[in-house]
Coordinates of N, CA and C in Angstrom, one line a residue:
M4 N -20.0 -1.9 -8.6 CA -18.7 -2.1 -9.7 C -17.9 -1.2 -9.1
V5 N -17.0 -1.5 -9.1 CA -15.9 -0.2 -8.4 C -15.2 0.7 -9.3
H6 N -15.9 2.1 -9.1 CA -14.4 2.4 -10.5 C -14.1 3.7 -10.6
P7 N -13.0 3.9 -9.4 CA -12.1 4.9 -9.2 C -11.4 5.4 -10.2
S8 N -11.4 6.9 -10.0 CA -11.0 8.0 -11.1 C -9.6 8.3 -10.9
T9 N -9.6 8.1 -9.5 CA -7.8 8.6 -8.8 C -7.1 7.4 -8.1
M10 N -6.5 7.5 -7.4 CA -5.6 6.7 -7.0 C -4.8 6.7 -5.8
R11 N -4.6 6.5 -4.4 CA -3.4 6.7 -4.1 C -2.8 5.9 -3.2
Y12 N -1.5 5.6 -3.6 CA -0.3 4.6 -3.2 C 0.4 4.9 -2.6
T13 N 0.6 4.0 -1.6 CA 1.3 4.3 -0.6 C 2.2 2.7 -0.3
G14 N 3.2 2.7 0.3 CA 4.2 1.3 0.7 C 5.2 1.9 -0.6
R15 N 6.9 0.3 -0.8 CA 7.8 0.5 -1.1 C 7.3 0.4 -2.3
L16 N 6.1 0.4 -3.4 CA 5.8 0.7 -4.8 C 5.0 2.0 -5.0
A17 N 4.6 2.7 -4.2 CA 4.8 3.5 -4.2 C 4.0 4.6 -5.7
G18 N 5.6 5.1 -5.8 CA 6.4 5.8 -7.2 C 5.8 4.6 -8.2
Y19 N 6.7 3.1 -8.3 CA 6.8 2.8 -9.7 C 5.0 2.6 -10.3
Y20 N 3.8 2.9 -9.1 CA 2.8 2.5 -9.1 C 1.9 4.0 -10.5
E21 N 2.7 5.2 -9.9 CA 2.4 6.1 -9.8 C 2.9 6.3 -11.2
R22 N 4.3 6.0 -12.0 CA 4.5 6.1 -12.8 C 3.9 5.5 -14.2
L23 N 4.4 4.3 -13.6 CA 2.8 3.0 -14.5 C 1.1 3.9 -14.9
E24 N 1.0 3.8 -14.5 CA -0.2 4.9 -14.4 C -0.4 6.2 -15.3
K25 N 0.7 6.9 -15.0 CA 0.9 7.6 -16.1 C 1.7 7.8 -17.4
S26 N 3.0 6.8 -16.9 CA 3.1 6.0 -18.4 C 3.6 7.2 -19.2
N27 N 4.2 8.2 -18.8 CA 4.6 9.7 -20.1 C 6.1 9.2 -20.2
S28 N 6.5 8.4 -19.5 CA 8.0 8.0 -19.9 C 8.2 6.5 -19.5
G29 N 9.5 6.1 -20.2 CA 9.6 4.9 -20.0 C 9.3 3.7 -20.4
V30 N 9.8 2.9 -20.6 CA 9.5 1.5 -21.2 C 8.8 0.9 -20.2
F31 N 7.3 0.1 -19.6 CA 7.1 -0.3 -18.6 C 6.5 -2.1 -19.1
I32 N 7.4 -2.9 -18.3 CA 6.7 -4.4 -18.1 C 6.5 -4.8 -16.9
T33 N 4.8 -5.2 -16.7 CA 3.7 -4.8 -15.8 C 4.2 -6.5 -15.3
R34 N 3.3 -7.1 -14.1 CA 3.7 -8.6 -13.8 C 2.2 -9.1 -14.6
D35 N 1.3 -8.0 -14.7 CA 0.0 -8.8 -15.6 C 1.4 -9.5 -17.0
Q36 N 1.8 -8.7 -18.3 CA 2.5 -9.4 -19.2 C 3.8 -10.1 -18.9
I37 N 4.2 -10.2 -17.9 CA 5.5 -11.2 -17.2 C 4.8 -12.4 -17.2
D38 N 3.2 -12.5 -16.6 CA 2.6 -13.3 -16.3 C 1.6 -14.3 -17.7
R39 N 1.5 -13.4 -18.4 CA 1.4 -13.8 -19.6 C 2.1 -15.0 -20.5
E40 N 3.0 -13.8 -20.5 CA 4.6 -14.5 -21.4 C 5.2 -15.5 -21.0
N41 N 5.1 -16.0 -19.9 CA 5.7 -16.5 -18.8 C 7.3 -16.7 -19.2
P42 N 7.9 -15.7 -19.6 CA 9.0 -16.2 -20.1 C 10.2 -16.9 -19.0
S43 N 10.9 -17.9 -19.0 CA 11.8 -18.7 -19.0 C 12.9 -17.7 -17.9
T44 N 13.5 -16.6 -18.7 CA 14.4 -16.3 -18.3 C 14.3 -14.2 -18.2
M45 N 14.5 -13.7 -17.7 CA 15.0 -12.5 -18.2 C 15.0 -11.8 -19.2
G46 N 16.6 -12.3 -20.5 CA 16.7 -12.0 -21.3 C 15.6 -12.4 -23.0
Q47 N 14.9 -13.1 -22.5 CA 13.5 -14.4 -23.2 C 12.5 -13.4 -22.8
L48 N 11.9 -12.5 -22.0 CA 10.9 -10.7 -21.2 C 11.8 -10.1 -22.3
L49 N 12.6 -9.4 -22.0 CA 13.3 -8.6 -22.9 C 13.8 -8.5 -24.5
Q50 N 14.1 -9.5 -24.8 CA 14.2 -9.7 -26.4 C 12.8 -8.9 -27.6
H51 N 11.5 -8.5 -26.7 CA 10.6 -8.2 -27.9 C 10.3 -6.8 -27.1
V52 N 11.4 -6.2 -26.5 CA 11.3 -4.7 -26.0 C 11.4 -4.5 -27.3
P53 N 11.1 -3.0 -27.9 CA 11.6 -2.1 -28.4 C 12.5 -1.1 -28.4
S54 N 13.8 -0.7 -29.0 CA 15.0 -0.2 -28.0 C 15.9 -1.0 -27.6
I55 N 15.2 -1.9 -27.2 CA 16.2 -2.9 -26.0 C 17.1 -4.1 -27.0
R56 N 18.4 -4.3 -26.9 CA 18.8 -5.5 -27.5 C 19.6 -5.8 -26.1
A57 N 18.9 -7.5 -26.4 CA 19.4 -8.3 -25.2 C 19.8 -9.9 -25.3
T58 N 21.3 -9.7 -25.0 CA 22.2 -10.8 -25.8 C 22.9 -11.6 -24.6
R59 N 23.4 -13.1 -25.1 CA 23.9 -14.1 -24.4 C 25.6 -13.8 -24.5
G60 N 26.5 -12.9 -23.2 CA 27.8 -12.5 -23.5 C 29.0 -13.6 -23.2
R61 N 30.1 -13.0 -23.8 CA 30.8 -14.4 -23.3 C 31.2 -14.9 -22.2
A62 N 30.8 -14.6 -21.1 CA 31.0 -15.3 -19.7 C 29.4 -15.8 -19.3
G63 N 28.4 -15.4 -20.3 CA 27.1 -16.6 -20.0 C 26.2 -15.7 -19.2
I64 N 26.8 -14.2 -19.6 CA 25.9 -12.8 -19.2 C 25.0 -12.6 -19.9
T65 N 23.6 -12.5 -19.3 CA 23.0 -11.6 -20.6 C 22.7 -10.3 -20.8
S66 N 23.5 -9.9 -21.4 CA 23.7 -8.8 -22.0 C 22.5 -7.8 -21.9
V67 N 22.4 -6.3 -21.4 CA 21.3 -5.9 -22.3 C 21.3 -4.3 -22.9
R68 N 21.3 -3.7 -24.0 CA 22.3 -2.7 -24.2 C 20.4 -1.8 -25.0
M69 N 20.7 -0.7 -25.3 CA 19.1 0.8 -24.9 C 20.1 1.0 -26.7
R70 N 18.9 1.4 -27.3 CA 18.7 1.7 -28.5 C 20.2 2.5 -28.5
G71 N 20.8 2.4 -30.2 CA 22.5 3.6 -30.3 C 23.2 3.8 -29.0
R72 N 23.5 2.6 -27.8 CA 24.5 2.5 -27.2 C 25.1 1.2 -27.1
T73 N 26.9 1.0 -26.7 CA 27.3 -0.4 -26.6 C 27.6 -0.3 -25.5
C74 N 27.2 0.3 -24.5 CA 27.2 0.4 -22.7 C 26.2 -0.2 -22.3
W75 N 26.6 -0.9 -20.7 CA 25.7 -1.5 -20.5 C 24.9 -0.4 -19.5
P76 N 23.9 -0.2 -19.2 CA 22.5 0.1 -18.5 C 22.5 -0.3 -16.9
L77 N 22.6 1.0 -16.1 CA 22.8 1.5 -14.5 C 21.0 0.8 -13.9
V78 N 21.6 -0.9 -13.2 CA 20.4 -1.3 -13.3 C 20.2 -0.9 -12.0
W79 N 19.1 -0.7 -10.7 CA 19.0 -0.7 -9.6 C 17.5 -1.9 -9.2
I80 N 18.1 -2.5 -8.1 CA 16.6 -3.4 -7.6 C 16.5 -2.8 -6.6
D81 N 14.9 -2.8 -6.3 CA 13.6 -2.8 -5.3 C 14.7 -1.3 -4.8
G82 N 14.8 0.2 -5.8 CA 15.1 1.1 -5.1 C 16.8 1.1 -4.9
T83 N 17.7 0.2 -5.2 CA 19.0 -0.1 -5.0 C 20.0 0.0 -5.7
P84 N 20.8 1.1 -6.4 CA 21.6 1.2 -7.0 C 22.4 -0.2 -7.4
M85 N 23.0 -0.9 -8.6 CA 24.5 -1.8 -9.0 C 25.0 -1.3 -9.9
P86 N 25.7 -0.3 -9.0 CA 26.5 0.2 -9.9 C 28.1 -0.5 -10.3
A87 N 28.5 -1.3 -10.0 CA 30.3 -2.0 -10.0 C 30.2 -2.6 -11.3
G88 N 29.5 -3.0 -11.9 CA 29.8 -3.7 -13.6 C 28.5 -3.6 -13.4
E89 N 28.0 -5.0 -15.0 CA 27.5 -4.8 -15.8 C 26.5 -6.0 -14.6
V90 N 25.4 -6.5 -14.5 CA 24.6 -6.8 -14.0 C 23.7 -8.4 -14.5
D91 N 23.6 -9.6 -14.7 CA 23.4 -10.3 -15.2 C 22.2 -10.8 -15.2
L92 N 21.0 -10.2 -15.4 CA 19.5 -10.1 -15.4 C 18.9 -11.5 -15.4
D93 N 19.9 -12.7 -16.0 CA 19.3 -13.6 -15.7 C 19.4 -14.0 -14.8
A94 N 20.0 -14.0 -13.7 CA 20.1 -14.3 -12.0 C 18.4 -13.8 -11.1
F95 N 18.2 -13.2 -12.1 CA 16.9 -12.9 -11.5 C 15.6 -13.6 -11.9
S96 N 15.0 -14.0 -11.6 CA 13.4 -14.9 -12.3 C 12.6 -13.9 -13.0
P97 N 12.0 -14.2 -13.8 CA 10.8 -13.4 -14.1 C 9.6 -13.4 -12.8
S98 N 9.4 -15.0 -12.7 CA 8.5 -15.0 -11.7 C 8.2 -14.3 -10.4
T99 N 9.4 -14.1 -9.4 CA 9.9 -13.3 -8.7 C 9.8 -11.6 -9.3
I100 N 8.9 -10.8 -9.9 CA 9.6 -9.5 -11.3 C 8.0 -9.0 -10.9
Q101 N 7.4 -7.4 -9.9 CA 6.7 -7.4 -10.1 C 6.4 -6.3 -11.8
G102 N 7.4 -6.0 -11.4 CA 6.9 -4.9 -12.9 C 8.8 -4.5 -13.1
I103 N 8.9 -4.1 -14.3 CA 10.4 -2.9 -14.9 C 10.0 -2.1 -15.6
E104 N 10.8 -0.6 -15.2 CA 11.1 0.2 -15.7 C 12.1 0.4 -16.8
L105 N 12.1 0.7 -17.7 CA 13.1 1.0 -18.9 C 13.7 2.3 -19.1
Y106 N 14.3 3.1 -18.9 CA 14.5 3.9 -19.5 C 16.0 4.2 -20.5
L107 N 15.6 5.1 -21.8 CA 16.5 4.6 -23.3 C 18.1 5.8 -22.7
G108 N 17.7 6.7 -22.2 CA 18.4 8.1 -22.4 C 19.1 8.6 -21.0
S109 N 20.1 9.4 -20.8 CA 20.2 9.8 -19.3 C 19.7 10.4 -18.4
T110 N 18.7 11.3 -19.4 CA 18.0 12.2 -18.6 C 16.1 11.9 -18.4
T111 N 15.7 10.7 -19.1 CA 14.7 10.1 -19.0 C 14.2 10.3 -17.4
A112 N 15.3 9.4 -17.4 CA 15.0 7.8 -15.5 C 15.2 9.3 -14.2
P113 N 12.9 8.8 -13.5 CA 13.1 9.5 -12.3 C 14.5 10.7 -11.9
I114 N 14.4 11.8 -11.6 CA 15.5 12.1 -11.0 C 16.1 11.5 -9.6
R115 N 15.6 10.5 -9.2 CA 16.1 9.8 -7.4 C 16.7 9.0 -7.9
Y116 N 16.8 8.6 -9.6 CA 16.9 7.2 -9.7 C 18.4 7.4 -11.0
M117 N 18.4 8.8 -11.4 CA 20.2 9.9 -11.8 C 21.2 9.2 -10.7
Y118 N 21.5 8.2 -11.3 CA 23.2 8.0 -10.1 C 23.7 9.1 -10.7
N119 N 24.7 9.2 -11.8 CA 25.7 10.1 -11.8 C 25.7 10.3 -13.6
R120 N 25.8 12.0 -14.3 CA 25.3 11.2 -15.5 C 26.5 10.4 -16.2
D121 N 27.7 9.7 -16.4 CA 28.2 9.1 -16.7 C 27.8 7.3 -16.8
L122 N 27.3 7.2 -15.7 CA 26.4 5.7 -15.2 C 25.1 5.2 -15.7
S123 N 24.7 7.0 -15.5 CA 22.8 7.3 -16.8 C 22.6 7.3 -18.0
S124 N 24.9 7.7 -18.5 CA 24.2 8.0 -20.2 C 23.6 6.7 -20.6
C125 N 24.1 5.1 -20.4 CA 23.8 4.3 -21.4 C 23.0 3.7 -20.8
G126 N 21.5 4.9 -20.3 CA 19.7 3.7 -19.8 C 20.0 3.4 -18.0
T127 N 18.7 3.3 -18.4 CA 18.8 3.3 -16.5 C 17.5 1.9 -17.0
I128 N 17.6 0.9 -15.5 CA 16.8 0.3 -15.7 C 16.3 -0.1 -14.1
L129 N 15.0 -0.2 -14.2 CA 14.4 0.2 -12.0 C 14.0 -1.4 -12.8
I130 N 13.8 -2.4 -11.1 CA 13.6 -3.9 -11.8 C 12.7 -3.1 -9.8
W131 N 11.1 -4.2 -10.1 CA 10.2 -4.1 -9.2 C 10.3 -5.9 -8.5
S132 N 10.4 -5.8 -7.4 CA 10.0 -7.6 -6.2 C 9.1 -7.6 -6.4
R133 N 8.4 -8.8 -6.2 CA 7.4 -9.7 -6.0 C 8.0 -9.3 -4.3
G134 N 6.2 -10.2 -3.6 CA 6.8 -9.8 -2.3 C 5.1 -9.3 -2.0
P135 N 4.9 -10.1 0.3 CA 3.8 -9.6 0.7 C 2.4 -8.5 0.3
D136 N 3.5 -7.5 -0.4 CA 1.9 -6.3 -0.6 C 2.4 -6.3 -1.8
T137 N 2.5 -7.1 -2.4 CA 2.2 -7.2 -4.2 C 0.9 -8.4 -4.7
D138 N 1.4 -9.9 -2.8 CA 0.4 -10.6 -3.4 C -0.9 -11.1 -2.8
P139 N -2.1 -11.7 -2.7 CA -2.7 -12.4 -1.3 C -2.1 -13.0 -0.4
I140 N -2.4 -12.9 0.8 CA -1.6 -13.5 1.7 C -2.9 -14.9 1.6
T141 N -3.8 -14.3 1.3 CA -4.2 -15.7 2.1 C -5.0 -16.6 0.2
S142 N -5.5 -18.1 0.7 CA -5.7 -18.7 -1.0 C -6.8 -18.8 -1.3
T143 N -7.3 -18.3 -2.4 CA -8.8 -18.7 -2.5 C -10.1 -19.2 -2.0
P144 N -10.5 -17.8 -1.3 CA -12.0 -18.9 -0.2 C -12.8 -20.2 -1.4
T145 N -13.0 -21.4 0.1 CA -13.7 -22.0 -0.5 C -14.7 -22.5 0.8
P146 N -16.0 -22.6 0.7 CA -16.9 -23.2 2.1 C -16.4 -24.3 2.7
S147 N -16.3 -23.9 3.9 CA -16.3 -25.0 4.5 C -17.3 -25.9 5.3
V148 N -18.7 -25.3 4.9 CA -19.8 -26.2 4.6 C -20.4 -26.6 3.6
D149 N -20.8 -27.3 3.1 CA -21.7 -28.3 1.6 C -23.5 -26.9 1.7
L150 N -23.0 -25.8 0.9 CA -24.0 -25.1 0.4 C -24.9 -25.7 -0.5
E151 N -25.1 -26.8 -1.3 CA -26.0 -27.3 -1.7 C -26.5 -28.9 -0.9
A152 N -26.1 -28.8 0.6 CA -27.2 -29.4 1.0 C -27.7 -28.7 2.1
L153 N -27.3 -27.9 2.2 CA -27.9 -26.9 3.0 C -29.2 -26.3 2.0
V154 N -29.3 -26.5 1.1 CA -30.6 -25.7 0.1 C -31.5 -26.9 -0.1
S155 N -31.2 -28.3 -0.3 CA -32.1 -29.2 -0.6 C -32.7 -29.3 1.0
Q156 N -32.0 -28.9 1.6 CA -32.2 -29.4 3.7 C -33.8 -28.5 4.1
F157 N -33.6 -26.8 3.2 CA -34.1 -26.1 3.0 C -33.8 -25.4 4.3
S158 N -32.8 -25.5 4.7 CA -32.3 -24.6 5.9 C -31.7 -23.4 4.9
V159 N -31.1 -23.0 4.0 CA -31.0 -22.1 3.2 C -31.4 -22.5 1.8
F160 N -32.1 -20.9 1.2 CA -32.9 -21.5 0.1 C -32.0 -20.1 -1.0
N161 N -32.5 -20.7 -2.0 CA -31.7 -20.0 -3.2 C -32.9 -19.1 -3.7
A162 N -33.0 -18.4 -4.6 CA -32.8 -16.4 -4.6 C -34.4 -17.1 -6.0
E163 N -34.4 -18.0 -6.4 CA -35.9 -18.6 -6.7 C -36.7 -18.6 -6.0
Q164 N -36.3 -19.5 -4.6 CA -36.8 -19.8 -3.7 C -37.9 -18.8 -2.9
V165 N -37.2 -17.3 -3.0 CA -37.5 -16.6 -2.1 C -38.5 -15.6 -2.1
D166 N -39.0 -15.0 -1.4 CA -40.0 -13.8 -2.0 C -39.3 -12.8 -2.5
R167 N -38.4 -12.1 -1.2 CA -38.0 -11.0 -2.3 C -36.1 -11.0 -1.6
R168 N -35.4 -11.7 -2.4 CA -34.4 -11.8 -3.0 C -33.6 -10.7 -2.0
A169 N -32.1 -11.5 -1.1 CA -31.1 -10.4 -0.3 C -30.6 -9.7 -1.7
V170 N -30.5 -8.2 -0.9 CA -29.8 -7.4 -1.7 C -28.7 -6.9 -1.0
L171 N -27.6 -5.8 -1.5 CA -26.7 -4.7 -0.5 C -27.6 -3.6 -0.1
D172 N -27.0 -3.5 0.7 CA -28.1 -2.5 1.8 C -27.6 -0.7 1.0
T173 N -27.5 0.3 0.3 CA -27.2 0.6 0.1 C -26.4 2.0 0.9
T174 N -27.4 2.4 1.5 CA -27.3 2.6 2.8 C -25.9 2.8 3.6
R175 N -25.0 1.8 3.5 CA -24.3 1.3 4.2 C -22.7 1.0 3.5
L176 N -22.3 1.9 3.0 CA -21.1 2.2 2.7 C -20.0 0.1 2.5
L177 N -20.3 -0.4 1.0 CA -19.5 -2.0 0.9 C -17.9 -1.4 1.3
R178 N -16.7 -2.3 1.9 CA -14.9 -1.3 1.6 C -15.0 -2.6 0.4
L179 N -15.0 -2.7 -0.6 CA -14.5 -3.2 -2.0 C -13.2 -2.6 -2.3
S180 N -12.3 -2.4 -2.0 CA -11.3 -1.6 -2.6 C -10.4 -1.8 -3.9
F181 N -10.1 -1.0 -5.0 CA -9.9 -1.4 -6.1 C -8.0 -1.9 -5.5
P182 N -7.5 -3.1 -6.7 CA -6.0 -3.7 -6.1 C -5.2 -2.4 -6.4
A183 N -4.5 -1.8 -6.4 CA -2.9 -0.9 -6.5 C -2.3 -1.0 -7.9
P184 N -1.9 -2.0 -7.5 CA -0.7 -2.8 -8.2 C -1.9 -3.1 -10.2
L185 N -3.7 -3.6 -10.0 CA -4.0 -3.6 -11.4 C -4.8 -1.8 -11.8
F186 N -4.4 -1.8 -10.9 CA -5.5 0.3 -11.1 C -4.3 0.9 -11.8
A187 N -3.0 0.5 -10.9 CA -1.9 1.5 -12.1 C -1.8 0.6 -14.1
A188 N -2.4 -0.1 -13.8 CA -2.1 -1.4 -14.9 C -3.2 -1.0 -16.1
G189 N -4.2 -0.4 -15.3 CA -4.8 0.0 -15.7 C -5.8 -1.6 -16.7
I190 N -5.7 -2.2 -15.6 CA -6.5 -3.5 -15.8 C -7.9 -4.3 -14.7
P191 N -9.3 -3.4 -16.4 CA -9.8 -4.1 -15.2 C -10.1 -5.9 -14.6
G192 N -11.3 -6.6 -14.4 CA -11.2 -7.2 -13.9 C -13.2 -7.6 -13.0
L193 N -13.4 -9.1 -12.9 CA -14.4 -9.0 -12.5 C -14.4 -10.5 -11.5
V194 N -15.3 -10.3 -10.1 CA -15.3 -11.5 -9.4 C -16.6 -11.6 -9.4
I195 N -16.8 -13.2 -9.1 CA -18.1 -13.8 -8.6 C -18.4 -14.4 -7.9
A196 N -18.7 -14.7 -7.2 CA -18.8 -14.6 -5.6 C -20.0 -15.2 -4.8
E197 N -19.8 -16.6 -4.0 CA -21.3 -17.4 -3.7 C -21.1 -17.3 -2.4
F198 N -22.1 -16.8 -1.4 CA -22.6 -17.1 -0.2 C -23.1 -16.6 -0.1
V199 N -23.6 -17.2 1.6 CA -25.0 -17.1 2.3 C -25.3 -15.8 3.5
V200 N -25.9 -15.3 2.6 CA -26.7 -14.2 3.7 C -28.2 -14.2 4.4
D201 N -27.3 -14.4 6.0 CA -28.4 -14.4 6.8 C -29.1 -14.0 7.2
T202 N -30.4 -14.4 8.6 CA -31.7 -13.3 8.8 C -31.2 -12.0 9.1
A203 N -29.9 -11.4 9.5 CA -29.2 -10.1 9.9 C -29.0 -10.4 9.0
G204 N -28.4 -9.9 7.7 CA -28.1 -9.2 6.5 C -26.8 -9.2 6.8
K205 N -26.2 -10.6 7.1 CA -24.8 -10.6 7.4 C -24.7 -11.6 6.1
V206 N -22.7 -11.7 5.8 CA -22.7 -12.8 5.0 C -21.8 -13.9 5.6
E207 N -22.5 -15.2 6.0 CA -22.2 -16.1 6.7 C -21.0 -16.5 6.8
D208 N -19.8 -17.0 8.0 CA -18.6 -17.1 7.8 C -18.4 -19.0 7.7
G209 N -17.6 -18.8 6.7 CA -17.4 -20.2 6.2 C -18.1 -20.4 4.8
T210 N -18.6 -19.1 4.7 CA -19.7 -19.9 3.0 C -19.6 -18.9 2.2
V211 N -18.4 -18.1 1.8 CA -18.0 -17.6 0.4 C -17.0 -18.6 -0.5
G212 N -17.3 -18.5 -1.3 CA -16.8 -19.6 -2.6 C -16.4 -18.3 -3.6
I213 N -15.5 -18.7 -4.4 CA -15.6 -17.5 -5.5 C -16.6 -18.7 -6.9
V214 N -16.7 -18.6 -7.3 CA -17.2 -19.1 -8.9 C -16.3 -19.1 -9.6
S215 N -15.8 -17.2 -10.4 CA -15.0 -17.1 -11.2 C -14.1 -16.5 -10.7
S216 N -12.8 -15.5 -11.1 CA -12.3 -14.2 -11.4 C -11.3 -13.9 -12.1
T217 N -10.8 -13.3 -12.1 CA -10.3 -12.8 -13.4 C -8.8 -12.4 -12.9
A218 N -8.5 -11.9 -10.9 CA -6.9 -12.0 -10.6 C -6.9 -12.3 -9.3
P219 N -6.5 -12.9 -9.2 CA -6.5 -13.3 -6.9 C -6.7 -12.1 -6.5
L220 N -5.7 -10.6 -6.9 CA -6.0 -9.5 -6.4 C -7.1 -9.0 -5.9
F221 N -8.1 -9.0 -6.5 CA -9.7 -9.5 -6.8 C -9.7 -10.2 -6.6
T222 N -9.8 -11.3 -5.9 CA -10.7 -12.2 -5.5 C -10.1 -12.5 -4.0
E223 N -8.8 -11.7 -3.9 CA -9.2 -10.8 -2.0 C -9.7 -9.6 -2.0
A224 N -9.4 -8.5 -2.7 CA -10.8 -7.4 -2.5 C -12.4 -8.1 -2.6
V225 N -13.2 -9.2 -2.9 CA -13.8 -9.1 -2.5 C -14.0 -10.1 -1.3
R226 N -13.0 -10.4 -0.8 CA -13.2 -11.2 0.6 C -13.2 -10.3 1.1
V227 N -11.9 -9.5 1.5 CA -12.4 -8.7 2.3 C -13.6 -7.7 2.4
A228 N -13.7 -7.2 1.3 CA -15.3 -6.8 1.7 C -16.8 -7.8 2.1
L229 N -16.8 -8.8 1.7 CA -17.6 -9.4 2.1 C -17.8 -9.4 3.7
E230 N -16.3 -9.2 4.4 CA -17.6 -9.8 5.4 C -17.1 -8.2 6.7
S231 N -17.5 -7.3 6.2 CA -17.9 -6.2 6.9 C -19.3 -5.8 5.7
A232 N -19.8 -7.3 4.2 CA -20.9 -6.1 4.0 C -22.0 -6.9 4.8
S233 N -23.3 -5.6 4.5 CA -24.3 -5.7 5.1 C -25.3 -5.3 3.9
Y234 N -26.4 -6.7 3.7 CA -27.2 -6.6 3.0 C -28.9 -7.0 3.6
I235 N -30.3 -6.7 2.9 CA -30.9 -6.8 3.5 C -31.3 -8.0 3.4
P236 N -31.5 -8.7 4.4 CA -31.9 -10.1 4.1 C -33.2 -10.3 3.5
A237 N -33.2 -11.8 2.4 CA -34.2 -12.0 1.9 C -35.3 -12.6 2.8
Q238 N -36.6 -12.1 1.8 CA -37.7 -12.8 3.0 C -38.8 -14.1 2.2
K239 N -39.1 -15.1 3.0 CA -40.6 -15.8 2.8 C -41.4 -15.9 3.6
N240 N -42.2 -15.7 3.0 CA -43.7 -16.1 3.9 C -43.8 -15.0 4.5
G241 N -43.0 -13.4 4.9 CA -43.2 -12.8 5.3 C -42.5 -12.7 6.6
H242 N -41.1 -13.5 6.5 CA -40.9 -13.5 7.6 C -39.1 -13.9 6.8
P243 N -37.9 -12.8 7.0 CA -36.5 -13.3 6.7 C -36.3 -14.4 6.8
V244 N -35.2 -14.8 5.9 CA -34.1 -16.4 5.6 C -32.8 -16.1 5.5
R245 N -32.1 -17.0 5.1 CA -30.9 -17.5 5.1 C -31.3 -17.6 2.8
Q246 N -30.1 -16.6 2.6 CA -30.4 -16.4 0.9 C -29.0 -17.4 0.9
L247 N -28.8 -18.3 0.0 CA -27.9 -18.2 -1.3 C -27.7 -17.3 -2.4
V248 N -26.5 -16.3 -1.9 CA -26.7 -15.6 -3.5 C -25.1 -15.4 -4.0
Q249 N -25.6 -15.6 -4.9 CA -24.6 -15.5 -6.4 C -24.3 -13.4 -7.3
Q250 N -23.0 -13.3 -6.3 CA -23.2 -12.2 -7.0 C -21.6 -11.7 -7.8
P251 N -21.7 -10.5 -9.0 CA -20.8 -10.4 -9.1 C -20.1 -8.8 -8.8
F252 N -18.7 -8.5 -8.7 CA -18.0 -7.3 -8.6 C -17.5 -7.6 -9.5
E253 N -17.7 -5.8 -9.9 CA -17.4 -6.1 -10.9 C -15.9 -4.6 -10.8
F254 N -14.9 -4.7 -11.2 CA -13.9 -3.6 -11.4 C -13.9 -2.9 -12.8
S255 N -13.8 -1.0 -12.3 CA -13.8 -0.9 -14.2 C -12.5 0.5 -13.9
V256 N -11.8 0.4 -15.2 CA -11.0 1.5 -14.7 C -11.4 2.0 -16.1
P257 N -10.5 3.5 -15.5 CA -11.2 5.2 -17.2 C -10.3 5.3 -18.1
R258 N -9.1 4.3 -18.2 CA -8.8 3.9 -19.3 C -8.5 2.7 -19.7
P259 N -7.9 2.5 -20.9 CA -7.8 0.8 -21.5 C -6.6 0.4 -20.9
S260 N -6.4 -0.8 -21.1 CA -5.7 -1.6 -20.3 C -4.1 -1.6 -21.2
R261 N -3.5 -1.7 -20.5 CA -1.8 -1.7 -21.1 C -1.1 -2.8 -21.6
S262 N -1.2 -3.1 -23.5 CA -0.8 -4.3 -23.4 C 0.5 -3.7 -24.8
R263 N 1.2 -5.3 -25.1 CA 3.1 -5.0 -25.0 C 2.1 -5.7 -26.3

């Protein structure tokens, strides 16, 4: 189980993740919420947010107004302000957005995102895009060998066929990291992986497959961890043998997940 009590965030989204984890001001829309609702436009995404009014304007622009305001909020895209005029939020596809922060007043936004009092007086919207740092670079791992054939040929044994099952070597550190975006949002997860542990206690290349996973980022974390994982190999008739292992990896957070 991965159960960190704190997380040190780095990279371009570090500030966003820190604020999301604390959630002590502003309204947050996470990637998990965006993917779950699957809106086709930003207007659809924002129309159910309390204290936010999203309407289609005369020029076809999706206008957003904060509670009690008749002027447009200042929009920032990946840390860059857009102060020249009202931004058509429907120009941004929800599927490209990692997270959104909405600050209703002129003084509630983070200090670095207060452009000036006039422009920030109608509220502030911070939009953060997806990219290589938010999505797994590799696809879900699949075995390059026929695991069932190996078992049927007794080249590899399953858990019921060995005298002592292969287990993680607890004297070695398992480098399993909690994905920062999911920890910040308070999202727990579970991955069940299947792979072959060889007679030296290492996970064999080309044998890793994913039985089930609650999120691609959790899958990627497990894939990376298994590359250097150490096991005590299985034994049969007093000798180490290769074993097909099916193992769960649980990711737990010390607080409930966010919901809208």
